Amino acid sequence: MKKLNLLFFGPPGAGKGTIAKEVSKHYNIPHISTGDMLREAVASGSELGKKVKSILDSGQLVPDEIMLDVIKDRLIKEDVKKGFILDGFPRTLPQAEALEKILNELSNPITGIIYFEVDEETIVKRITSRRICPKCGKIYNTITLKPKVDNKCDICGVDLIQRDDDKEEVVRDRYKVYMEKTYPVIEFYKKYNHFFTVDGSGTVEIVTKKVFNILEAIE
Ligand code: AP5
Ligand code: MG
């Protein structure tokens, strides 16, 4: 079986985190979300968290040199050897170039890239109605993926929260930053054989099925 070293690419709110969690469970490979890692650092009050909090709140990108330290520390961990899903990294061309170098040095290169295509209005609607569990990280949506009990996590029972950067004006800024700095990175990845574009605008069930079909084909 081919190793699944995956990169999930796409705008904020495209469903990268939602689908990555399913893929991670199914194939038992780690879901590496740099956004989740940074939010954990903010919540813990670490030096890194203090440095990046205002950047996250404004929807801008954390500088490349900080992100490269974060991702290098994660990619050298033992669990990454069995495969991984990168979500939210890389977001700039220097990050993409550095990632390729790091993974080549580890003899663990990317084997599949999935690009989730979703338009801006769908994104704004999805993100402003997103809720997350502060304990287990499960992602909900007050319109499309409601919890069983209003505003409580199905698994942990704790109150759901809204991300600080999920206000409409910040979401629009994040989308702008994505189009300017991240979207062009697609050109870097089109050279790969296993580059797949998925229409991410369908229901979660439909998009999840499309992704699993692709993964079964490259497995
Ligand atoms: P990050 O956490 O990566 O945020 P993002 O890229 O903006 O992506 P999101 O997490 O908002 O969207 P998603 O695609 O995961 O969607 P989800 O599945 O949750 O980054 C946050 C910040 O950290 C950045 O702004 C930056 O400051 C910093 N950062 C992180 N990485 C960095 C890097 N490499 N370099 C520099 N800075 C970095 O779904 C969204 C909602 O829609 C949910 O409510 C979900 O339930 C719902 N939903 C999902 N799929 C569907 C569907 N098919 N139909 C209907 N609803 C759906
Ligand atoms: Mg996410």
PDB file of C-alpha atoms and ligand atoms in Angstrom:
ATOM      1  CA  MET A   1       0.000   0.000   0.000  1.00  0.00           C
ATOM      2  CA  LYS A   2       1.260   3.423  -0.886  1.00  0.00           C
ATOM      3  CA  LYS A   3       1.895   5.753   2.015  1.00  0.00           C
ATOM      4  CA  LEU A   4      -0.565   8.645   2.309  1.00  0.00           C
ATOM      5  CA  ASN A   5       1.522  11.786   2.777  1.00  0.00           C
ATOM      6  CA  LEU A   6      -1.207  14.266   1.997  1.00  0.00           C
ATOM      7  CA  LEU A   7      -1.498  17.969   1.592  1.00  0.00           C
ATOM      8  CA  PHE A   8      -4.947  19.561   1.882  1.00  0.00           C
ATOM      9  CA  PHE A   9      -5.002  22.904   0.110  1.00  0.00           C
ATOM     10  CA  GLY A  10      -7.773  25.478  -0.222  1.00  0.00           C
ATOM     11  CA  PRO A  11      -9.356  28.658   1.112  1.00  0.00           C
ATOM     12  CA  PRO A  12     -10.456  29.184   4.707  1.00  0.00           C
ATOM     13  CA  GLY A  13     -13.707  27.343   5.380  1.00  0.00           C
ATOM     14  CA  ALA A  14     -13.255  24.975   2.440  1.00  0.00           C
ATOM     15  CA  GLY A  15     -13.725  21.972   4.751  1.00  0.00           C
ATOM     16  CA  LYS A  16     -10.045  20.968   5.055  1.00  0.00           C
ATOM     17  CA  GLY A  17     -10.248  20.352   8.803  1.00  0.00           C
ATOM     18  CA  THR A  18     -13.593  18.564   8.622  1.00  0.00           C
ATOM     19  CA  ILE A  19     -12.472  16.074   5.973  1.00  0.00           C
ATOM     20  CA  ALA A  20      -8.946  15.723   7.393  1.00  0.00           C
ATOM     21  CA  LYS A  21     -10.410  14.467  10.676  1.00  0.00           C
ATOM     22  CA  GLU A  22     -12.307  11.703   8.819  1.00  0.00           C
ATOM     23  CA  VAL A  23      -9.268  10.715   6.755  1.00  0.00           C
ATOM     24  CA  SER A  24      -7.053  10.746   9.847  1.00  0.00           C
ATOM     25  CA  LYS A  25      -9.434   8.398  11.690  1.00  0.00           C
ATOM     26  CA  HIS A  26      -9.886   6.039   8.745  1.00  0.00           C
ATOM     27  CA  TYR A  27      -6.218   5.625   7.845  1.00  0.00           C
ATOM     28  CA  ASN A  28      -4.841   6.193  11.353  1.00  0.00           C
ATOM     29  CA  ILE A  29      -2.467   8.955  10.231  1.00  0.00           C
ATOM     30  CA  PRO A  30      -1.895  12.258  12.064  1.00  0.00           C
ATOM     31  CA  HIS A  31      -3.839  15.373  11.071  1.00  0.00           C
ATOM     32  CA  ILE A  32      -1.344  18.226  11.208  1.00  0.00           C
ATOM     33  CA  SER A  33      -3.199  21.542  11.198  1.00  0.00           C
ATOM     34  CA  THR A  34      -0.880  24.508  11.708  1.00  0.00           C
ATOM     35  CA  GLY A  35      -3.910  26.660  12.593  1.00  0.00           C
ATOM     36  CA  ASP A  36      -4.871  24.223  15.396  1.00  0.00           C
ATOM     37  CA  MET A  37      -1.254  24.154  16.608  1.00  0.00           C
ATOM     38  CA  LEU A  38      -1.094  27.949  16.763  1.00  0.00           C
ATOM     39  CA  ARG A  39      -4.460  28.198  18.546  1.00  0.00           C
ATOM     40  CA  GLU A  40      -3.238  25.630  21.107  1.00  0.00           C
ATOM     41  CA  ALA A  41      -0.109  27.749  21.640  1.00  0.00           C
ATOM     42  CA  VAL A  42      -2.277  30.850  22.209  1.00  0.00           C
ATOM     43  CA  ALA A  43      -4.528  28.964  24.649  1.00  0.00           C
ATOM     44  CA  SER A  44      -1.527  27.651  26.616  1.00  0.00           C
ATOM     45  CA  GLY A  45       0.001  31.129  26.889  1.00  0.00           C
ATOM     46  CA  SER A  46       3.389  29.927  25.564  1.00  0.00           C
ATOM     47  CA  GLU A  47       6.002  32.289  24.101  1.00  0.00           C
ATOM     48  CA  LEU A  48       4.903  31.248  20.601  1.00  0.00           C
ATOM     49  CA  GLY A  49       1.261  31.873  21.544  1.00  0.00           C
ATOM     50  CA  LYS A  50       2.038  35.391  22.803  1.00  0.00           C
ATOM     51  CA  LYS A  51       3.902  36.176  19.583  1.00  0.00           C
ATOM     52  CA  VAL A  52       1.148  35.034  17.220  1.00  0.00           C
ATOM     53  CA  LYS A  53      -2.139  35.892  18.975  1.00  0.00           C
ATOM     54  CA  SER A  54      -2.694  39.310  17.402  1.00  0.00           C
ATOM     55  CA  ILE A  55      -1.695  37.984  13.967  1.00  0.00           C
ATOM     56  CA  LEU A  56      -4.287  35.187  14.161  1.00  0.00           C
ATOM     57  CA  ASP A  57      -6.968  37.594  15.383  1.00  0.00           C
ATOM     58  CA  SER A  58      -6.349  39.900  12.416  1.00  0.00           C
ATOM     59  CA  GLY A  59      -6.407  37.072   9.836  1.00  0.00           C
ATOM     60  CA  GLN A  60      -2.885  37.820   8.573  1.00  0.00           C
ATOM     61  CA  LEU A  61      -0.171  35.179   8.096  1.00  0.00           C
ATOM     62  CA  VAL A  62       2.360  34.301  10.763  1.00  0.00           C
ATOM     63  CA  PRO A  63       5.905  35.011   9.400  1.00  0.00           C
ATOM     64  CA  ASP A  64       7.520  32.164   7.464  1.00  0.00           C
ATOM     65  CA  GLU A  65      10.510  31.794   9.809  1.00  0.00           C
ATOM     66  CA  ILE A  66       8.211  31.138  12.793  1.00  0.00           C
ATOM     67  CA  MET A  67       6.074  28.689  10.796  1.00  0.00           C
ATOM     68  CA  LEU A  68       9.112  26.783   9.569  1.00  0.00           C
ATOM     69  CA  ASP A  69      10.282  26.174  13.140  1.00  0.00           C
ATOM     70  CA  VAL A  70       6.776  25.001  14.076  1.00  0.00           C
ATOM     71  CA  ILE A  71       6.447  22.589  11.160  1.00  0.00           C
ATOM     72  CA  LYS A  72      10.012  21.205  11.382  1.00  0.00           C
ATOM     73  CA  ASP A  73       9.478  20.294  15.055  1.00  0.00           C
ATOM     74  CA  ARG A  74       6.270  18.478  14.130  1.00  0.00           C
ATOM     75  CA  LEU A  75       7.499  16.633  11.032  1.00  0.00           C
ATOM     76  CA  ILE A  76      10.427  15.001  12.821  1.00  0.00           C
ATOM     77  CA  LYS A  77       8.069  13.238  15.261  1.00  0.00           C
ATOM     78  CA  GLU A  78       7.813   9.452  15.008  1.00  0.00           C
ATOM     79  CA  ASP A  79       4.094   9.284  14.095  1.00  0.00           C
ATOM     80  CA  VAL A  80       4.688  11.173  10.830  1.00  0.00           C
ATOM     81  CA  LYS A  81       6.576   8.153   9.441  1.00  0.00           C
ATOM     82  CA  LYS A  82       3.319   6.248   8.875  1.00  0.00           C
ATOM     83  CA  GLY A  83       1.816   9.060   6.766  1.00  0.00           C
ATOM     84  CA  PHE A  84       0.181  12.425   7.492  1.00  0.00           C
ATOM     85  CA  ILE A  85      -2.299  15.064   6.395  1.00  0.00           C
ATOM     86  CA  LEU A  86      -0.978  18.612   6.268  1.00  0.00           C
ATOM     87  CA  ASP A  87      -3.791  21.165   6.608  1.00  0.00           C
ATOM     88  CA  GLY A  88      -3.034  24.891   6.412  1.00  0.00           C
ATOM     89  CA  PHE A  89       0.633  24.487   5.514  1.00  0.00           C
ATOM     90  CA  PRO A  90       2.229  25.637   3.235  1.00  0.00           C
ATOM     91  CA  ARG A  91       0.635  29.044   2.690  1.00  0.00           C
ATOM     92  CA  THR A  92       3.453  30.869   0.870  1.00  0.00           C
ATOM     93  CA  LEU A  93       5.947  29.899  -1.816  1.00  0.00           C
ATOM     94  CA  PRO A  94       8.936  29.970   0.606  1.00  0.00           C
ATOM     95  CA  GLN A  95       6.979  27.617   2.916  1.00  0.00           C
ATOM     96  CA  ALA A  96       6.291  25.242  -0.010  1.00  0.00           C
ATOM     97  CA  GLU A  97       9.955  25.223  -1.050  1.00  0.00           C
ATOM     98  CA  ALA A  98      11.139  24.679   2.514  1.00  0.00           C
ATOM     99  CA  LEU A  99       8.598  21.886   3.043  1.00  0.00           C
ATOM    100  CA  GLU A 100       9.823  20.034  -0.015  1.00  0.00           C
ATOM    101  CA  LYS A 101      13.373  20.240   1.270  1.00  0.00           C
ATOM    102  CA  ILE A 102      12.472  19.083   4.801  1.00  0.00           C
ATOM    103  CA  LEU A 103      10.444  16.104   3.538  1.00  0.00           C
ATOM    104  CA  ASN A 104      13.138  15.093   1.054  1.00  0.00           C
ATOM    105  CA  GLU A 105      15.702  15.126   3.859  1.00  0.00           C
ATOM    106  CA  LEU A 106      13.376  12.895   5.875  1.00  0.00           C
ATOM    107  CA  SER A 107      12.831  10.653   2.776  1.00  0.00           C
ATOM    108  CA  ASN A 108       9.097  11.142   3.308  1.00  0.00           C
ATOM    109  CA  PRO A 109       7.802  13.201   0.362  1.00  0.00           C
ATOM    110  CA  ILE A 110       4.212  14.270  -0.401  1.00  0.00           C
ATOM    111  CA  THR A 111       2.252  11.558  -2.263  1.00  0.00           C
ATOM    112  CA  GLY A 112      -1.044  13.393  -2.845  1.00  0.00           C
ATOM    113  CA  ILE A 113      -2.382  16.945  -2.952  1.00  0.00           C
ATOM    114  CA  ILE A 114      -6.067  17.723  -2.696  1.00  0.00           C
ATOM    115  CA  TYR A 115      -7.232  21.198  -3.580  1.00  0.00           C
ATOM    116  CA  PHE A 116     -10.711  22.081  -2.258  1.00  0.00           C
ATOM    117  CA  GLU A 117     -12.412  24.651  -4.458  1.00  0.00           C
ATOM    118  CA  VAL A 118     -15.154  26.763  -2.791  1.00  0.00           C
ATOM    119  CA  ASP A 119     -16.413  30.276  -3.609  1.00  0.00           C
ATOM    120  CA  GLU A 120     -16.139  33.268  -1.246  1.00  0.00           C
ATOM    121  CA  GLU A 121     -19.838  33.635  -0.340  1.00  0.00           C
ATOM    122  CA  THR A 122     -20.135  29.946   0.627  1.00  0.00           C
ATOM    123  CA  ILE A 123     -17.007  30.346   2.741  1.00  0.00           C
ATOM    124  CA  VAL A 124     -18.313  33.372   4.634  1.00  0.00           C
ATOM    125  CA  LYS A 125     -21.588  31.576   5.338  1.00  0.00           C
ATOM    126  CA  ARG A 126     -19.823  28.421   6.538  1.00  0.00           C
ATOM    127  CA  ILE A 127     -17.252  30.125   8.722  1.00  0.00           C
ATOM    128  CA  THR A 128     -19.565  32.572  10.462  1.00  0.00           C
ATOM    129  CA  SER A 129     -21.746  29.613  11.495  1.00  0.00           C
ATOM    130  CA  ARG A 130     -18.845  27.373  12.559  1.00  0.00           C
ATOM    131  CA  ARG A 131     -18.587  26.243  16.182  1.00  0.00           C
ATOM    132  CA  ILE A 132     -15.858  24.077  17.678  1.00  0.00           C
ATOM    133  CA  CYS A 133     -15.421  21.972  20.781  1.00  0.00           C
ATOM    134  CA  PRO A 134     -12.696  23.570  22.959  1.00  0.00           C
ATOM    135  CA  LYS A 135     -11.872  20.121  24.395  1.00  0.00           C
ATOM    136  CA  CYS A 136     -11.707  17.621  21.488  1.00  0.00           C
ATOM    137  CA  GLY A 137     -11.633  20.033  18.515  1.00  0.00           C
ATOM    138  CA  LYS A 138     -14.681  18.553  16.767  1.00  0.00           C
ATOM    139  CA  ILE A 139     -16.006  20.983  14.161  1.00  0.00           C
ATOM    140  CA  TYR A 140     -19.716  21.833  13.992  1.00  0.00           C
ATOM    141  CA  ASN A 141     -21.881  24.213  12.019  1.00  0.00           C
ATOM    142  CA  THR A 142     -25.090  25.823  13.233  1.00  0.00           C
ATOM    143  CA  ILE A 143     -26.595  25.362   9.746  1.00  0.00           C
ATOM    144  CA  THR A 144     -25.010  22.309   8.127  1.00  0.00           C
ATOM    145  CA  LEU A 145     -23.549  20.180  10.943  1.00  0.00           C
ATOM    146  CA  LYS A 146     -25.547  20.808  14.090  1.00  0.00           C
ATOM    147  CA  PRO A 147     -24.674  19.137  17.390  1.00  0.00           C
ATOM    148  CA  LYS A 148     -27.312  16.789  18.817  1.00  0.00           C
ATOM    149  CA  VAL A 149     -27.940  19.123  21.776  1.00  0.00           C
ATOM    150  CA  ASP A 150     -27.901  22.847  21.028  1.00  0.00           C
ATOM    151  CA  ASN A 151     -24.380  24.308  21.453  1.00  0.00           C
ATOM    152  CA  LYS A 152     -22.937  21.214  23.237  1.00  0.00           C
ATOM    153  CA  CYS A 153     -20.263  18.857  21.912  1.00  0.00           C
ATOM    154  CA  ASP A 154     -21.752  15.429  21.044  1.00  0.00           C
ATOM    155  CA  ILE A 155     -18.671  13.733  22.495  1.00  0.00           C
ATOM    156  CA  CYS A 156     -17.566  15.891  25.456  1.00  0.00           C
ATOM    157  CA  GLY A 157     -20.841  17.598  26.399  1.00  0.00           C
ATOM    158  CA  VAL A 158     -19.019  20.933  26.937  1.00  0.00           C
ATOM    159  CA  ASP A 159     -20.179  24.277  25.479  1.00  0.00           C
ATOM    160  CA  LEU A 160     -19.075  24.932  21.916  1.00  0.00           C
ATOM    161  CA  ILE A 161     -17.107  28.075  21.127  1.00  0.00           C
ATOM    162  CA  GLN A 162     -16.547  30.326  18.132  1.00  0.00           C
ATOM    163  CA  ARG A 163     -13.008  30.993  16.877  1.00  0.00           C
ATOM    164  CA  ASP A 164     -11.833  34.588  17.489  1.00  0.00           C
ATOM    165  CA  ASP A 165     -11.034  34.962  13.776  1.00  0.00           C
ATOM    166  CA  ASP A 166     -14.457  33.758  12.583  1.00  0.00           C
ATOM    167  CA  LYS A 167     -16.147  37.181  12.479  1.00  0.00           C
ATOM    168  CA  GLU A 168     -17.302  38.198   9.006  1.00  0.00           C
ATOM    169  CA  GLU A 169     -14.854  41.102   8.565  1.00  0.00           C
ATOM    170  CA  VAL A 170     -11.883  38.918   9.578  1.00  0.00           C
ATOM    171  CA  VAL A 171     -13.090  36.071   7.332  1.00  0.00           C
ATOM    172  CA  ARG A 172     -13.133  38.454   4.342  1.00  0.00           C
ATOM    173  CA  ASP A 173      -9.578  39.558   5.204  1.00  0.00           C
ATOM    174  CA  ARG A 174      -8.455  35.925   5.528  1.00  0.00           C
ATOM    175  CA  TYR A 175      -9.920  35.206   2.105  1.00  0.00           C
ATOM    176  CA  LYS A 176      -8.069  38.210   0.640  1.00  0.00           C
ATOM    177  CA  VAL A 177      -4.804  37.031   2.207  1.00  0.00           C
ATOM    178  CA  TYR A 178      -5.460  33.531   0.818  1.00  0.00           C
ATOM    179  CA  MET A 179      -6.017  34.844  -2.740  1.00  0.00           C
ATOM    180  CA  GLU A 180      -2.912  37.054  -2.614  1.00  0.00           C
ATOM    181  CA  LYS A 181      -0.384  34.840  -0.862  1.00  0.00           C
ATOM    182  CA  THR A 182      -1.581  31.233  -0.816  1.00  0.00           C
ATOM    183  CA  TYR A 183      -3.603  30.598  -3.969  1.00  0.00           C
ATOM    184  CA  PRO A 184      -0.540  31.237  -6.235  1.00  0.00           C
ATOM    185  CA  VAL A 185       1.274  28.368  -4.441  1.00  0.00           C
ATOM    186  CA  ILE A 186      -0.975  25.996  -6.435  1.00  0.00           C
ATOM    187  CA  GLU A 187       1.307  26.506  -9.429  1.00  0.00           C
ATOM    188  CA  PHE A 188       4.148  24.960  -7.414  1.00  0.00           C
ATOM    189  CA  TYR A 189       2.075  21.805  -6.836  1.00  0.00           C
ATOM    190  CA  LYS A 190       0.613  21.302 -10.294  1.00  0.00           C
ATOM    191  CA  LYS A 191       3.847  19.592 -11.292  1.00  0.00           C
ATOM    192  CA  TYR A 192       2.991  16.674  -8.994  1.00  0.00           C
ATOM    193  CA  ASN A 193       1.325  13.611 -10.535  1.00  0.00           C
ATOM    194  CA  HIS A 194      -1.098  13.276  -7.681  1.00  0.00           C
ATOM    195  CA  PHE A 195      -2.707  16.713  -7.720  1.00  0.00           C
ATOM    196  CA  PHE A 196      -6.504  16.566  -7.460  1.00  0.00           C
ATOM    197  CA  THR A 197      -9.064  19.348  -7.529  1.00  0.00           C
ATOM    198  CA  VAL A 198     -12.248  18.626  -5.592  1.00  0.00           C
ATOM    199  CA  ASP A 199     -15.395  20.732  -5.806  1.00  0.00           C
ATOM    200  CA  GLY A 200     -15.802  21.462  -2.094  1.00  0.00           C
ATOM    201  CA  SER A 201     -19.192  23.132  -2.379  1.00  0.00           C
ATOM    202  CA  GLY A 202     -21.332  19.982  -1.998  1.00  0.00           C
ATOM    203  CA  THR A 203     -22.537  18.569   1.304  1.00  0.00           C
ATOM    204  CA  VAL A 204     -19.993  17.162   3.759  1.00  0.00           C
ATOM    205  CA  GLU A 205     -21.088  13.635   2.787  1.00  0.00           C
ATOM    206  CA  ILE A 206     -20.568  14.261  -0.933  1.00  0.00           C
ATOM    207  CA  VAL A 207     -17.179  15.954  -0.527  1.00  0.00           C
ATOM    208  CA  THR A 208     -15.975  13.283   1.928  1.00  0.00           C
ATOM    209  CA  LYS A 209     -16.938  10.538  -0.514  1.00  0.00           C
ATOM    210  CA  LYS A 210     -15.093  12.258  -3.370  1.00  0.00           C
ATOM    211  CA  VAL A 211     -11.934  12.519  -1.261  1.00  0.00           C
ATOM    212  CA  PHE A 212     -12.048   8.879  -0.150  1.00  0.00           C
ATOM    213  CA  ASN A 213     -12.505   7.784  -3.778  1.00  0.00           C
ATOM    214  CA  ILE A 214      -9.367   9.698  -4.736  1.00  0.00           C
ATOM    215  CA  LEU A 215      -7.388   8.270  -1.817  1.00  0.00           C
ATOM    216  CA  GLU A 216      -8.426   4.708  -2.620  1.00  0.00           C
ATOM    217  CA  ALA A 217      -7.179   5.240  -6.168  1.00  0.00           C
ATOM    218  CA  ILE A 218      -3.736   6.482  -5.081  1.00  0.00           C
ATOM    219  CA  GLU A 219      -3.378   4.089  -2.154  1.00  0.00           C
TER     220      GLU A 219
HETATM  221  P1  AP5 B   1      -6.342  27.817   9.880  1.00  0.00           P
HETATM  222  O1  AP5 B   1      -6.814  27.275  11.155  1.00  0.00           O
HETATM  223  O2  AP5 B   1      -5.576  26.960   8.951  1.00  0.00           O
HETATM  224  O3  AP5 B   1      -7.601  28.454   9.145  1.00  0.00           O
HETATM  225  P2  AP5 B   1      -8.001  28.483   7.593  1.00  0.00           P
HETATM  226  O4  AP5 B   1      -7.062  28.066   6.563  1.00  0.00           O
HETATM  227  O5  AP5 B   1      -8.474  29.877   7.453  1.00  0.00           O
HETATM  228  O6  AP5 B   1      -9.045  27.387   7.448  1.00  0.00           O
HETATM  229  P3  AP5 B   1     -10.246  27.079   8.345  1.00  0.00           P
HETATM  230  O7  AP5 B   1      -9.820  26.257   9.508  1.00  0.00           O
HETATM  231  O8  AP5 B   1     -11.017  28.340   8.615  1.00  0.00           O
HETATM  232  O9  AP5 B   1     -11.152  26.229   7.328  1.00  0.00           O
HETATM  233  P4  AP5 B   1     -11.242  24.675   7.015  1.00  0.00           P
HETATM  234  O10 AP5 B   1     -10.971  24.514   5.562  1.00  0.00           O
HETATM  235  O11 AP5 B   1     -10.469  23.852   7.967  1.00  0.00           O
HETATM  236  O12 AP5 B   1     -12.807  24.468   7.241  1.00  0.00           O
HETATM  237  P5  AP5 B   1     -13.616  23.575   8.302  1.00  0.00           P
HETATM  238  O13 AP5 B   1     -13.451  22.133   7.987  1.00  0.00           O
HETATM  239  O14 AP5 B   1     -13.385  24.034   9.695  1.00  0.00           O
HETATM  240  O15 AP5 B   1      -5.434  29.112  10.150  1.00  0.00           O
HETATM  241  C1  AP5 B   1      -5.806  30.093  11.076  1.00  0.00           C
HETATM  242  C2  AP5 B   1      -4.749  31.188  11.150  1.00  0.00           C
HETATM  243  O16 AP5 B   1      -3.510  30.645  11.607  1.00  0.00           O
HETATM  244  C3  AP5 B   1      -4.395  31.876   9.819  1.00  0.00           C
HETATM  245  O17 AP5 B   1      -5.302  32.930   9.510  1.00  0.00           O
HETATM  246  C4  AP5 B   1      -2.972  32.366  10.111  1.00  0.00           C
HETATM  247  O18 AP5 B   1      -2.984  33.534  10.882  1.00  0.00           O
HETATM  248  C5  AP5 B   1      -2.385  31.248  10.970  1.00  0.00           C
HETATM  249  N1  AP5 B   1      -1.675  30.200  10.186  1.00  0.00           N
HETATM  250  C6  AP5 B   1      -1.994  28.875  10.140  1.00  0.00           C
HETATM  251  N2  AP5 B   1      -1.146  28.213   9.338  1.00  0.00           N
HETATM  252  C7  AP5 B   1      -0.265  29.123   8.868  1.00  0.00           C
HETATM  253  C8  AP5 B   1       0.836  29.074   7.968  1.00  0.00           C
HETATM  254  N3  AP5 B   1       1.201  27.911   7.377  1.00  0.00           N
HETATM  255  N4  AP5 B   1       1.498  30.207   7.680  1.00  0.00           N
HETATM  256  C9  AP5 B   1       1.151  31.382   8.264  1.00  0.00           C
HETATM  257  N5  AP5 B   1       0.125  31.525   9.116  1.00  0.00           N
HETATM  258  C10 AP5 B   1      -0.595  30.403   9.419  1.00  0.00           C
HETATM  259  O19 AP5 B   1     -15.134  23.988   7.878  1.00  0.00           O
HETATM  260  C11 AP5 B   1     -15.628  25.295   8.056  1.00  0.00           C
HETATM  261  C12 AP5 B   1     -17.111  25.232   8.482  1.00  0.00           C
HETATM  262  O20 AP5 B   1     -17.901  24.723   7.406  1.00  0.00           O
HETATM  263  C13 AP5 B   1     -17.390  24.306   9.662  1.00  0.00           C
HETATM  264  O21 AP5 B   1     -18.437  24.844  10.415  1.00  0.00           O
HETATM  265  C14 AP5 B   1     -17.847  22.995   9.007  1.00  0.00           C
HETATM  266  O22 AP5 B   1     -18.746  22.292   9.828  1.00  0.00           O
HETATM  267  C15 AP5 B   1     -18.545  23.500   7.737  1.00  0.00           C
HETATM  268  N6  AP5 B   1     -18.383  22.620   6.588  1.00  0.00           N
HETATM  269  C16 AP5 B   1     -17.247  21.969   6.195  1.00  0.00           C
HETATM  270  N7  AP5 B   1     -17.450  21.324   5.027  1.00  0.00           N
HETATM  271  C17 AP5 B   1     -18.727  21.592   4.666  1.00  0.00           C
HETATM  272  C18 AP5 B   1     -19.531  21.201   3.545  1.00  0.00           C
HETATM  273  N8  AP5 B   1     -19.035  20.426   2.568  1.00  0.00           N
HETATM  274  N9  AP5 B   1     -20.797  21.653   3.485  1.00  0.00           N
HETATM  275  C19 AP5 B   1     -21.307  22.443   4.470  1.00  0.00           C
HETATM  276  N10 AP5 B   1     -20.616  22.832   5.560  1.00  0.00           N
HETATM  277  C20 AP5 B   1     -19.342  22.419   5.654  1.00  0.00           C
HETATM  278 MG    MG B   2      -9.292  24.300   9.679  1.00  0.00          MG
END
